[in-house]
Structures are given as structure tokens and as C-alpha cells.
Short mmCIF file of C-alpha atoms and ligand atoms in Angstrom, two decimals:
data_model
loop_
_atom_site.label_atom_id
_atom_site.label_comp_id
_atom_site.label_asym_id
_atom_site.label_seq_id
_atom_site.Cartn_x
_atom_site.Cartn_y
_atom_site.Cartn_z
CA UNK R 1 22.94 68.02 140.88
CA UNK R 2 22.79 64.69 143.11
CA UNK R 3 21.97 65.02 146.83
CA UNK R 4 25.46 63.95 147.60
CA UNK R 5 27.55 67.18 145.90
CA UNK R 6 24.96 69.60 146.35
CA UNK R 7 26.75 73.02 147.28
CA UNK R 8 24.13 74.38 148.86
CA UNK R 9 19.84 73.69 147.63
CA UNK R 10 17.47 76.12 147.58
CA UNK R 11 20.53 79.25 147.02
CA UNK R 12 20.16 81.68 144.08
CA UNK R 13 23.92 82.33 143.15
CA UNK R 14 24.92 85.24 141.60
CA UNK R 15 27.65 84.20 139.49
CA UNK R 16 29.83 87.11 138.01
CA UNK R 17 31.05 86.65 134.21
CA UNK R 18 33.46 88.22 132.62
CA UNK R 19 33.14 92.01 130.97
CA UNK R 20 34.88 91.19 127.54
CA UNK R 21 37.61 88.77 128.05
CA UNK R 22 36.65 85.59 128.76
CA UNK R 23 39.39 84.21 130.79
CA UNK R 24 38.13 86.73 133.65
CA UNK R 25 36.13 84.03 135.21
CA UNK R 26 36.61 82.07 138.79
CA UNK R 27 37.21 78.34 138.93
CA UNK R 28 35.16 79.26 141.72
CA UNK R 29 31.96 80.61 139.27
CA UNK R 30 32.38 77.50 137.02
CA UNK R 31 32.31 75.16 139.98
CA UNK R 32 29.41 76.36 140.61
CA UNK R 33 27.47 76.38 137.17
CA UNK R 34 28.34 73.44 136.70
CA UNK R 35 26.54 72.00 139.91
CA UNK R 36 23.68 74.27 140.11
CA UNK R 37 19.76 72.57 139.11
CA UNK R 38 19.35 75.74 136.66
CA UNK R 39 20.73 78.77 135.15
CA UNK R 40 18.88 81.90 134.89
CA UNK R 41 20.55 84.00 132.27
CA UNK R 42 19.80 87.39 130.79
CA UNK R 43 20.74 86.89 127.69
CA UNK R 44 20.58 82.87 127.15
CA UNK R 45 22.33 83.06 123.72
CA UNK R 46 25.32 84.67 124.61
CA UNK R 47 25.83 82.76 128.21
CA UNK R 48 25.22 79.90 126.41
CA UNK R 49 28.30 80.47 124.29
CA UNK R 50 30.36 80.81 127.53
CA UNK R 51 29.33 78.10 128.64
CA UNK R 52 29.75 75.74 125.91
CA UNK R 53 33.26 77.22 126.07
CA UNK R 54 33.86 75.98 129.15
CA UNK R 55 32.28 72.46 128.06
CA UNK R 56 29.22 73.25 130.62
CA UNK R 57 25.74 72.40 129.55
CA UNK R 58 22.47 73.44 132.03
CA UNK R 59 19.00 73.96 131.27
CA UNK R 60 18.31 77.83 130.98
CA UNK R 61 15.29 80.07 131.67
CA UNK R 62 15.79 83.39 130.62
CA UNK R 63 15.42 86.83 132.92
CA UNK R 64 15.74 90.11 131.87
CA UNK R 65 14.44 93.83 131.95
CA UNK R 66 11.00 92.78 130.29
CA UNK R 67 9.97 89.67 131.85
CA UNK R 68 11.75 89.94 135.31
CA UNK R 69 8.37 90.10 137.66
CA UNK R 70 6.99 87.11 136.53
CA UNK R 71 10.08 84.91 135.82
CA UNK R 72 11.51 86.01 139.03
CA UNK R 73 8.18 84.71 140.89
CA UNK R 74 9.11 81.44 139.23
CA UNK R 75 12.57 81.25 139.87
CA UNK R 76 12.11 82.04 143.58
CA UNK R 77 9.19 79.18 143.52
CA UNK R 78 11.95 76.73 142.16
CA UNK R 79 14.10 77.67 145.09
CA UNK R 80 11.93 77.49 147.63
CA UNK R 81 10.97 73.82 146.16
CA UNK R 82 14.77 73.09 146.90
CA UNK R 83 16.39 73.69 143.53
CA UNK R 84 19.64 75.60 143.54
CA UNK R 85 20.17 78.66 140.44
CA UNK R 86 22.64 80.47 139.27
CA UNK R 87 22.11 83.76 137.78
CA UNK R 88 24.40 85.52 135.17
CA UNK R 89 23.55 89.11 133.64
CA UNK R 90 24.68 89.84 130.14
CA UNK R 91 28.21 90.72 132.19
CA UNK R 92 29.87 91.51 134.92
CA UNK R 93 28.18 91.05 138.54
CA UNK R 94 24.46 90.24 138.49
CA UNK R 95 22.83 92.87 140.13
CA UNK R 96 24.64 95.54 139.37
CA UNK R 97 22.80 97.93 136.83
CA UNK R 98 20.87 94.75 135.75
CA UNK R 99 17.65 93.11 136.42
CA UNK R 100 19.37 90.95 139.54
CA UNK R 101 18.96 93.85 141.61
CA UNK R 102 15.15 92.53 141.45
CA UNK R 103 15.59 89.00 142.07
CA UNK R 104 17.93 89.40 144.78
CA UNK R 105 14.84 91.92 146.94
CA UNK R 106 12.72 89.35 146.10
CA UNK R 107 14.76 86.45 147.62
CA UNK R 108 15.84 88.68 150.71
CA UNK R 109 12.01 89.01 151.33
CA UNK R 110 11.14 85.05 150.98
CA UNK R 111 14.01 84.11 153.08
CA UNK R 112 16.08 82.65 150.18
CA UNK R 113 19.27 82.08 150.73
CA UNK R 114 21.98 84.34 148.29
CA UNK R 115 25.11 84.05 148.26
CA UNK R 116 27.28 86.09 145.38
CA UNK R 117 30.15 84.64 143.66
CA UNK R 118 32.50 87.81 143.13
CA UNK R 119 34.58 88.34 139.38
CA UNK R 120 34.51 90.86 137.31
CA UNK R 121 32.31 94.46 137.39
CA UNK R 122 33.17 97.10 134.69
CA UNK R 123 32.90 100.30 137.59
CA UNK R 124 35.62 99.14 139.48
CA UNK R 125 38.04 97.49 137.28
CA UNK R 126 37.42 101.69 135.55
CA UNK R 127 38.07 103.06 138.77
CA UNK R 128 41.05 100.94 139.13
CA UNK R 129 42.70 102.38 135.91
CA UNK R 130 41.42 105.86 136.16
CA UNK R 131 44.40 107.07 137.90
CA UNK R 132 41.56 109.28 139.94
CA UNK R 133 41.25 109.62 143.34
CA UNK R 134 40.21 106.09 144.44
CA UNK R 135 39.30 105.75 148.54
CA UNK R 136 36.00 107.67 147.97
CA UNK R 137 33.64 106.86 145.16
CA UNK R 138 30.10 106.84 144.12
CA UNK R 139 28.55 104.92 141.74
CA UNK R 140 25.70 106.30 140.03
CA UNK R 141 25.47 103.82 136.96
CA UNK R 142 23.44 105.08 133.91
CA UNK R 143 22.19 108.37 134.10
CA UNK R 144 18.00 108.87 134.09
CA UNK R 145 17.09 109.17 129.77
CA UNK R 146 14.76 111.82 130.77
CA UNK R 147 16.52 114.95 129.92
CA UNK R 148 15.13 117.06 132.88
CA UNK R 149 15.65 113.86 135.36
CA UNK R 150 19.51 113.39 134.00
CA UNK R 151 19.45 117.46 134.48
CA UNK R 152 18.44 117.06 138.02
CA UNK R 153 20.84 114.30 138.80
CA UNK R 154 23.29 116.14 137.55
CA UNK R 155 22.45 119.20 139.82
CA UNK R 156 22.92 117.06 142.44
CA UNK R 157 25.91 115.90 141.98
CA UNK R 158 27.85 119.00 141.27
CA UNK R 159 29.10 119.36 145.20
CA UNK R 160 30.05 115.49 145.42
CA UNK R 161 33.32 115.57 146.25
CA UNK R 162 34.37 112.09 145.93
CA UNK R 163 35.07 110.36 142.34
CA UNK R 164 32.16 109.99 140.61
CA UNK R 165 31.45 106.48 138.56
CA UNK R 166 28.63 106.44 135.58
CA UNK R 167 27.76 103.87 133.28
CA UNK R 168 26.70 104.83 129.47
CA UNK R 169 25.97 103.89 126.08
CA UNK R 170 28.22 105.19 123.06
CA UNK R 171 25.06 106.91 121.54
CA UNK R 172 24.57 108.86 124.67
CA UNK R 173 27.95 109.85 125.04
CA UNK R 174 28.42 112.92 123.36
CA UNK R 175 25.10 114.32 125.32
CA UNK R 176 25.93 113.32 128.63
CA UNK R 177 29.63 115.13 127.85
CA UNK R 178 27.97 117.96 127.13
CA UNK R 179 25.64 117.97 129.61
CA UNK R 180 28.53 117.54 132.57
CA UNK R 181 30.55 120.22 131.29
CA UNK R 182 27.27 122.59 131.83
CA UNK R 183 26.50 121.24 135.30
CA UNK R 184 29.62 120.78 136.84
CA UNK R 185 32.13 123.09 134.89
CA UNK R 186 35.50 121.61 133.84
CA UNK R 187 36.77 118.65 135.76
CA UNK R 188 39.15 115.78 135.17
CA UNK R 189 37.59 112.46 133.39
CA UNK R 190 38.77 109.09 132.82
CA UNK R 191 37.09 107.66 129.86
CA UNK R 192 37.27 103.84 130.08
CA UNK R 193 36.00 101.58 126.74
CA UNK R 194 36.06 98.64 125.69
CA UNK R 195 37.90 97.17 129.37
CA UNK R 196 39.51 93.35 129.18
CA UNK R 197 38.97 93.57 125.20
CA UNK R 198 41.47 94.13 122.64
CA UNK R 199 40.67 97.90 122.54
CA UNK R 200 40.51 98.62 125.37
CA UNK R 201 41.41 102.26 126.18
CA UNK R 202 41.65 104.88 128.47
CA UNK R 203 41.21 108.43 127.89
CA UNK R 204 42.44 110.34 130.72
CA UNK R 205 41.68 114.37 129.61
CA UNK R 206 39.22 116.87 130.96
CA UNK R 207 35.38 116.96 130.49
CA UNK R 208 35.74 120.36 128.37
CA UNK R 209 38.45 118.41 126.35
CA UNK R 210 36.37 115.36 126.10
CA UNK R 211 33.09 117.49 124.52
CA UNK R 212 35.88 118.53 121.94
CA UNK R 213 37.34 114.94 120.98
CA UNK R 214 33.95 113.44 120.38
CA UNK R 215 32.74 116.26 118.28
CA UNK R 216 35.45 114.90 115.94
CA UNK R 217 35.30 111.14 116.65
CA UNK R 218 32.30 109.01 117.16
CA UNK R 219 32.23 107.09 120.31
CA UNK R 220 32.33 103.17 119.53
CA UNK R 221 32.08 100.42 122.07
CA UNK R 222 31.21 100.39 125.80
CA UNK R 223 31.91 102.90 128.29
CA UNK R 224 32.72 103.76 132.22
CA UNK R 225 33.32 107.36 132.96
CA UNK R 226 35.13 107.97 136.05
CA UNK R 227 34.83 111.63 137.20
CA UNK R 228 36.63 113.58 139.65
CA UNK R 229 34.96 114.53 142.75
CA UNK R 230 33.82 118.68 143.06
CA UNK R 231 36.77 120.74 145.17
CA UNK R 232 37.23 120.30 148.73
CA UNK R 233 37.00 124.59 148.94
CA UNK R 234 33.47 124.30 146.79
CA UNK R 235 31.79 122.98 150.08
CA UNK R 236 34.41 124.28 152.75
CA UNK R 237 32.30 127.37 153.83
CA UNK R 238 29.51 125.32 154.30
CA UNK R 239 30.70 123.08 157.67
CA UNK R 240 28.82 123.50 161.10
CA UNK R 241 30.75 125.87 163.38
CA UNK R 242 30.83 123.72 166.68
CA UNK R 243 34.12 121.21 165.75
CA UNK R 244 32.76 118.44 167.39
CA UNK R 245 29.27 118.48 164.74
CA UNK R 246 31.88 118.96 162.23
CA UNK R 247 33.67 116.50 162.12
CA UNK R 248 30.51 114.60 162.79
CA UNK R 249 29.35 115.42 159.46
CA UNK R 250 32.54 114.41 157.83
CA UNK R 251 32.83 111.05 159.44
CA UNK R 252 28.88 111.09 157.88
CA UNK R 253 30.18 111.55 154.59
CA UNK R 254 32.61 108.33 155.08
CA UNK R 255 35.48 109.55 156.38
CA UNK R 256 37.43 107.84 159.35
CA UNK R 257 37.44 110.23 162.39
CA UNK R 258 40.99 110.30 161.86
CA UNK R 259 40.81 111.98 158.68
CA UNK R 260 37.81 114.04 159.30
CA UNK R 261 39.53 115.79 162.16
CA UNK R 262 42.84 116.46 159.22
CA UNK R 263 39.64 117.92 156.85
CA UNK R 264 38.10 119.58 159.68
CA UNK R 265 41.35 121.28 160.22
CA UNK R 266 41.99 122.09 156.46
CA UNK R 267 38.66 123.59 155.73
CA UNK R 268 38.98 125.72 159.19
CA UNK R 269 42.46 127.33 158.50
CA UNK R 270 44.14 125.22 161.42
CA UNK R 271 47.26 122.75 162.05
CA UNK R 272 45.53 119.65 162.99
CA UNK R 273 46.89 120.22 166.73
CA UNK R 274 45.44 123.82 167.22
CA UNK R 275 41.79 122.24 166.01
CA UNK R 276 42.30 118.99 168.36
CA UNK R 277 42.96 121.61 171.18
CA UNK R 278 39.16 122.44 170.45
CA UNK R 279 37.93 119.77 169.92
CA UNK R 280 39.33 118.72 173.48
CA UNK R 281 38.46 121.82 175.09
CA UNK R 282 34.68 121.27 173.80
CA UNK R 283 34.57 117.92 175.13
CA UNK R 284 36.28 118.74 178.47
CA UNK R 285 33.60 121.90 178.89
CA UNK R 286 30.49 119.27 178.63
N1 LIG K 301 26.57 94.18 135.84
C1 LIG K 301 27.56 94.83 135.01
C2 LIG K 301 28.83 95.08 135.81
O1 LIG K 301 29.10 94.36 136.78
O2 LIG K 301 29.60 95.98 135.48
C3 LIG K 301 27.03 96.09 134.36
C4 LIG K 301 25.79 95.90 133.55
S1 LIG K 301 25.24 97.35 132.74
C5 LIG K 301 23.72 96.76 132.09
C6 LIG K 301 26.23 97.41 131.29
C7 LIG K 301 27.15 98.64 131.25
O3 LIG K 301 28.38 98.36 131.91
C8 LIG K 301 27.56 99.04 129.84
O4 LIG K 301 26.59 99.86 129.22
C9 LIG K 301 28.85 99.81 130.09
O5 LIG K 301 28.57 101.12 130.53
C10 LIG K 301 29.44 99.00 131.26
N2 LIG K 301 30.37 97.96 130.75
C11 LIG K 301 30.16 96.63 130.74
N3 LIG K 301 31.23 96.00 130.19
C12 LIG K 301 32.13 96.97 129.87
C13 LIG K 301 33.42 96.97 129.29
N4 LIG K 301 34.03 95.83 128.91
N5 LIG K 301 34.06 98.14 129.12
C14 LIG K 301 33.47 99.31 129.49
N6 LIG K 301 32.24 99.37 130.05
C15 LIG K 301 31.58 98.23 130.23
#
């Protein structure tokens, strides 16, 4: 990259890629792999591909799971010298379930400059398509292998009340099915494989239903399971009684103080004027 039509030296970009079909990609992202000093690629055989694709050739050092202290040490030395990178993960948005979760802590602490370069991420075109509740979500990506830990986790979940988003591998499926339906009871799923490929598919059924259709079908390909949130009613009982805290705690959880007042009023039995009336009344005997 000349001096002259350098973007920016000395940035690590984060460069999304596409999740399965490769025309998902910005003429933003190839701009910049194509100017960038190097490429720092997770998997350097299949980026390469991409790349070639799109007639781009860079030199490559590779960072992944297994060598991501040490090559990350000498990727942010390479910045700081005043060379610009690029990273790409095996897809999607670096950084995201990947290794550039690392890299990215480690330039935030040397004062590198990041900058991301947005495109595709397979939670959120799921979430998209789920045809669940949408304004509230949590991503939890993959689930912890140990089976007590993944237990746990999913203990902890079981009163989140807004759409749950997990990542996982077709092996682990059938186990983490089973394993939902046990901590959470039956819920509403959206199982979402394959996205931006030619098979992709969505299964929109029930948890309970789910357990059933794999115990017939093995599960093939890559999946996003989008998960609706516990009941409203499951944690109802459980607000603070002074209206003011609340709807404090709502608008804690994410909600606008518009809307917190509405579930404030829901959970309490009220129209949403009778509970403003309180909620004035408090104020007005402070
Ligand atoms: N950074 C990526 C992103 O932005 O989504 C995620 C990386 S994570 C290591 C890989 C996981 O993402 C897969 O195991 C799968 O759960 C999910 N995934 C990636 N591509 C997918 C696709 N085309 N369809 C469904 N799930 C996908």
C-alpha cells in the first residue's frame, strides 16, 4: 500500500466475510483488502480462495484459536510499526465467537486504532428470519462443552425473557435439544442451517418438537438457534413494590421508560393511566 492511498496505517480492520454465499461481501470490505499491508486470516486456505475470487492477492499470516497470543503480539507489533491489517475469521464478523475478540482487547489496550468493516454475522441474519420476537435479544453463542457448565448456563437462562440466540455444532445438536427442553420446559425455536447457502432452512417448531425430529433425522450443516424468551408472568411476581424502582429495573433490563411504565402496568394489574397516577403521586410526595 503506497503512502499516497493509504486508508488509514497502523489500523487493524476487521473485515466481515460472507457466512456461505459469497456474494455477501461489501465493495466496501474488498476496498479495503485490497489496500491493506497484510491479512491476518483464520483459516488462510479458505480466505485465500475468496480472495483469489475476487482477483485479490496479499501476503497472509495466519491467527486462530491455537496460536492467537503469540501471533496477536506480532500483529499488534506490525501495527504499531505503521503497517495497516485486515483480519477475517473463518466467517462472518471477526470477533464474534472467534479468536478476534482477542486481538481486538489487545489493540484497545496498545492504543491501536480499530475500526470494523460491517457484512455479514450468522446470529442476526437467524434472528432476522426467526419470525421471533426481535427488539430484545441475547446472544449467548456456543454453549460451555462442560456438561455441568452448559447445565448451569442453562439454569440461568431459564427466566430470560427476551429471545435467546446460541451458536452450535450439528454433533451437539441433539444434546443441547435435549438439554433445553429439561431446563427451560417447552418453548418456541427457530432452527436456522445452512443460512445464504443453497440449503438453507428454517425450522420454526417447538423445542419438545425439535428433540423429536432429530431423534429421526441427523442434524447436517451449520446451525443458529433462536429461542423464545421465558413468559412475561414467569418473573411478574417478582418486581419491587415502590413503582418508581420498578420501572427502574425494567428500563435496567433495556426497556425504554416508555415501555417499562406499559410492563410495569401489565405485571401490576393496572391501565397504564391508573399506574402513571402513582407513579406521579410518588414523585409529587418526595
Ligand atoms: N463470526 C461468525 C459470525 O459473525 O457469525 C461466527 C463464528 S462461529 C466460530 C461459527 C458458528 O456460526 C457456527 O458454528 C454456526 O453456529 C454459526 N454459523 C456460521 N455460518 C453459518 C451459516 N451459514 N448458517 C448457520 N450458522 C452459521
Amino acid at each position: 500500500m503506497t503512502e499516497k492511498n493509504k486508508t488509514v496505517g497502523g489500523t487493524l480492520y476487521l473485515v466481515a466475510t460472507p457466512i456461505g454465499n459469497r456474494a455477501d461481501i461489501s465493495e466496501r470490505a474488498l476496498k479495503v483488502l485490497s489496500e491493506v499491508d497484510f491479512i491476518a486470516a483464520e483459516d488462510t486456505r479458505n480466505s485465500g480462495l475468496l480472495l483469489s475470487h475476487y482477483g485479490i492477492s496479499k501476503p497472509f499470516v495466519s491467527y486462530h484459536e491455537h496460536n492467537k497470543y503469540e501471533r496477536g503480539e506480532h500483529i499488534a507489533n506490525r501495527l504499531e510499526s505503521g503497517e495497516s491489517c485486515a483480519l477475517i475469521t473463518d466467517a462472518g464478523t471477526p470477533a464474534i465467537s472467534d479468536p478476534g475478540e482477542d486481538i481486538v482487547a489487545l489493540c484497545a489496550a496498545r492504543g491501536i486504532p480499530v475500526s470494523s468493516i460491517p457484512g455479514a454475522c450468522a446470529a442476526v441474519t437467524a434472528l432476522s428470519m426467526s419470525a421471533l420476537p426481535t427488539r430484545r435479544f441475547v446472544f449467548e453463542g456456543f454453549l460451555p462443552p462442560d456438561k455441568g457448565e452448559r447445565r448451569r448456563r442453562l439454569a440461568l437462562l431459564a427466566n430470560e425473557t427476551r429471545t435467546v440466540i446460541l451458536y452450535e455444532a450439528p454433533h451437539k445438536l441433539k444434546r443441547t435439544l435435549g438439554d433445553m427442553l429439561s431446563a427451560w420446559g417447552d418453548r418456541r425455536i427457530s432452527i436456522c442451517r445452512e443460512l445464504t447457502k443453497l440449503n438453507e432452512e428454517v425450522i420454526r417448531t417447538t423445542i419438545a418438537e425439535a428433540v423429536r425430529l432429530y431423534e429421526e433425522n441427523d442434524p447436517r450443516g451449520e446451525y443458529v438457534l433462536v429461542i423464545d424468551g421465558a413468559a412475561e408472568a414467569a418473573t411478574a411476581d417478582e418486581y419491587p413494590e415502590d413503582p418508581e424502582a420498578h420501572v427502574q429495573s425494567l428500563m435496567d433490563e433495556g426497556l425504554s421508560r416508555m415501555d417499562a411504565i406499559k410492563a410495569a402496568a401489565k405485571a401490576r394489574g393496572l391501565s397504564k393511566g391508573a399506574f402513571y397516577k402513582q407513579l406521579l403521586a410518588e414523585s409529587e410526595a418526595e
